[in-house]
Amino acid sequence: MSEDFGTVDRRPLATVLAANLVSIAGNCLTYMGVPWFVLESTGSAAKAGIVAFCTLLPAVLAALVTGPVIDRMGRRRVSVASDLACGVAVAAIPLLQFAGILQFWMLCVLMAMTGLCRAPGETARGVLLPTLAERAGMPLTRAAGLYDGAARCAALTASALGGALIAVLGPQNVLLVDAATFAVAAPLFAFGVRGLPEARAQRRPESASLRAYRRELADGYRFVAATPLLLGLCLMTLVTRGLDQGWSAVLLPVHAREELGGAVDLGLLNAAFGICALTGALVYGAVGNRFRRWPVFTITFLIGGLPRFVVAAFTDTFTPLAVIMAVEGLAFGVLNPIMATVTYETVPEELRSRVLSATTASVQLITPLGGLAAGFLVDLAGLSSALLAVGGVYLLATLCPVIFPAWRQMDSTGSPQDRAEGSPLRSSGSKRM
């Protein structure tokens, strides 16, 4: 039975936004609670970086290879299984600690499990956004703003509560709260997309085989490599995601612990960033169609890069860093809706899971190294030197949209179908006429 997209139905979009909010809140609590747990139990920034590496490397590996799997298993099943597996792994950490048998290698393995399962679930939810926006009768730019706004709201909620919960309950108990969020997100998403054809397993003309899997996997990477704008987005985001991971997993927690007021200040700083990022995402979703994407993207990325590192390096007080993180939050809140809209407009629906898996993997290739490198850099050179070094590299990365002309294609127009017909993948790799 075909779906009637002439009838506006916003319930699936609203339910998926809620499920994504709860799931991402759980991820944010993990990323706050686990580094603090490691710092409290070991006192080593390097070990905190190792745990971050163990979390993110499996996420990259999963994103590298799971695009075709998402299509064949179904986006609904993958997302639900992802949240349930993450909940089990996170809950095991405090339970093993309470039993007195948790060792550092066990923590690394459990966090690796969360990373392995998280990436496919996030991709499975994200690829449904254009379909949900169409059902809701909503422009894609606005839906992308709401989707990113839900993620920002999750980060805000987790950050605002996370620091206080760590201080009151301890990081072990916070991880139990974290596990409960995944148990809520899984059935919520399952309910929200039930009956949605795009959420089910996609039928293929050929049966599953290693050859078919390799071909489908290669389609996603070939499309990205043949599309200069997507390739540029991936390369720049690859660098900045790694630097952001070093900031959030090591540099900011160490700065808060050694020079500010501890976990509470860490939570407040993340909350300030989250509030403003949420505001930026929602405002752009409402009015973004009125502005050219390239200049907005370029300016906001420059604002969101270097300043926080410089301020943290040269001050040991809370207020200046809170102000600059609030400003950067507004800037960063604009970036994800722009990148999501550009990607969805560029990629045809039948390739969406594979291309989004490819882009997710490509932008996260060095992310696991971000926390690891930042931890060792702090131990070797000191916090201030590490902050300035990472901030300098960030500035160089954010200059790319100014230098390379491919970025100006952000303001191009055209439907996904039109783009698909002219894409290098369709013109050279597809045999359909």
PDB file of C-alpha atoms in Angstrom, residues 49 52-53 56-57 60 118 233-252 301 305 308-309 332 359-377 386-387 389-391 393-395 397-398:
ATOM      1  CA  GLY A  49      42.124   9.848  26.182  1.00  0.00           C
ATOM      2  CA  ALA A  52      37.810   8.099  24.332  1.00  0.00           C
ATOM      3  CA  PHE A  53      39.875   6.373  21.643  1.00  0.00           C
ATOM      4  CA  LEU A  56      35.255   6.244  18.959  1.00  0.00           C
ATOM      5  CA  LEU A  57      37.412   3.866  16.928  1.00  0.00           C
ATOM      6  CA  VAL A  60      34.304   4.735  12.863  1.00  0.00           C
ATOM      7  CA  ARG A 118      25.999   3.926  18.311  1.00  0.00           C
ATOM      8  CA  LEU A 233      32.669  18.811   3.853  1.00  0.00           C
ATOM      9  CA  CYS A 234      33.978  15.409   4.860  1.00  0.00           C
ATOM     10  CA  LEU A 235      37.644  16.421   4.867  1.00  0.00           C
ATOM     11  CA  MET A 236      37.193  19.606   6.862  1.00  0.00           C
ATOM     12  CA  THR A 237      34.812  17.985   9.319  1.00  0.00           C
ATOM     13  CA  LEU A 238      37.243  15.084   9.670  1.00  0.00           C
ATOM     14  CA  VAL A 239      39.854  17.442  11.086  1.00  0.00           C
ATOM     15  CA  THR A 240      37.562  19.554  13.239  1.00  0.00           C
ATOM     16  CA  ARG A 241      35.726  16.569  14.734  1.00  0.00           C
ATOM     17  CA  GLY A 242      39.034  15.168  15.931  1.00  0.00           C
ATOM     18  CA  LEU A 243      39.952  18.502  17.490  1.00  0.00           C
ATOM     19  CA  ASP A 244      36.498  18.864  19.061  1.00  0.00           C
ATOM     20  CA  GLN A 245      36.856  15.398  20.572  1.00  0.00           C
ATOM     21  CA  GLY A 246      40.153  16.414  22.144  1.00  0.00           C
ATOM     22  CA  TRP A 247      38.428  19.494  23.564  1.00  0.00           C
ATOM     23  CA  SER A 248      35.360  17.785  24.994  1.00  0.00           C
ATOM     24  CA  ALA A 249      36.923  14.505  26.162  1.00  0.00           C
ATOM     25  CA  VAL A 250      40.171  15.839  27.630  1.00  0.00           C
ATOM     26  CA  LEU A 251      41.013  19.549  27.385  1.00  0.00           C
ATOM     27  CA  LEU A 252      37.804  21.012  28.824  1.00  0.00           C
ATOM     28  CA  PHE A 301      32.711  28.095  11.450  1.00  0.00           C
ATOM     29  CA  GLY A 305      36.777  27.394  16.099  1.00  0.00           C
ATOM     30  CA  ARG A 308      37.494  28.975  23.086  1.00  0.00           C
ATOM     31  CA  PHE A 309      40.973  27.453  23.015  1.00  0.00           C
ATOM     32  CA  PHE A 332      27.773  25.916  15.788  1.00  0.00           C
ATOM     33  CA  THR A 359      30.311  10.500   5.279  1.00  0.00           C
ATOM     34  CA  THR A 360      29.918   9.596   8.951  1.00  0.00           C
ATOM     35  CA  ALA A 361      32.872   7.248   8.727  1.00  0.00           C
ATOM     36  CA  SER A 362      35.021   9.689   6.809  1.00  0.00           C
ATOM     37  CA  VAL A 363      34.453  12.597   9.189  1.00  0.00           C
ATOM     38  CA  GLN A 364      35.206  10.379  12.181  1.00  0.00           C
ATOM     39  CA  LEU A 365      38.367   8.719  10.893  1.00  0.00           C
ATOM     40  CA  ILE A 366      40.661  10.740  13.138  1.00  0.00           C
ATOM     41  CA  THR A 367      38.087  11.512  15.834  1.00  0.00           C
ATOM     42  CA  PRO A 368      39.296   8.599  18.004  1.00  0.00           C
ATOM     43  CA  LEU A 369      42.772  10.070  17.871  1.00  0.00           C
ATOM     44  CA  GLY A 370      41.553  13.470  19.080  1.00  0.00           C
ATOM     45  CA  GLY A 371      41.068  12.534  22.710  1.00  0.00           C
ATOM     46  CA  LEU A 372      44.087  10.241  22.699  1.00  0.00           C
ATOM     47  CA  ALA A 373      46.396  12.914  21.268  1.00  0.00           C
ATOM     48  CA  ALA A 374      45.004  15.641  23.529  1.00  0.00           C
ATOM     49  CA  GLY A 375      45.536  13.499  26.620  1.00  0.00           C
ATOM     50  CA  PHE A 376      49.161  12.772  25.821  1.00  0.00           C
ATOM     51  CA  LEU A 377      49.754  16.383  24.724  1.00  0.00           C
ATOM     52  CA  ALA A 386      47.983  21.899  24.354  1.00  0.00           C
ATOM     53  CA  LEU A 387      45.046  24.322  24.107  1.00  0.00           C
ATOM     54  CA  ALA A 389      48.321  23.981  19.628  1.00  0.00           C
ATOM     55  CA  VAL A 390      44.906  22.426  19.059  1.00  0.00           C
ATOM     56  CA  GLY A 391      43.295  25.837  18.543  1.00  0.00           C
ATOM     57  CA  VAL A 393      45.153  23.672  13.868  1.00  0.00           C
ATOM     58  CA  TYR A 394      41.426  24.385  14.201  1.00  0.00           C
ATOM     59  CA  LEU A 395      41.895  27.855  12.717  1.00  0.00           C
ATOM     60  CA  ALA A 397      40.869  23.950   9.086  1.00  0.00           C
ATOM     61  CA  THR A 398      38.122  26.570   9.256  1.00  0.00           C
TER      62      THR A 398
END
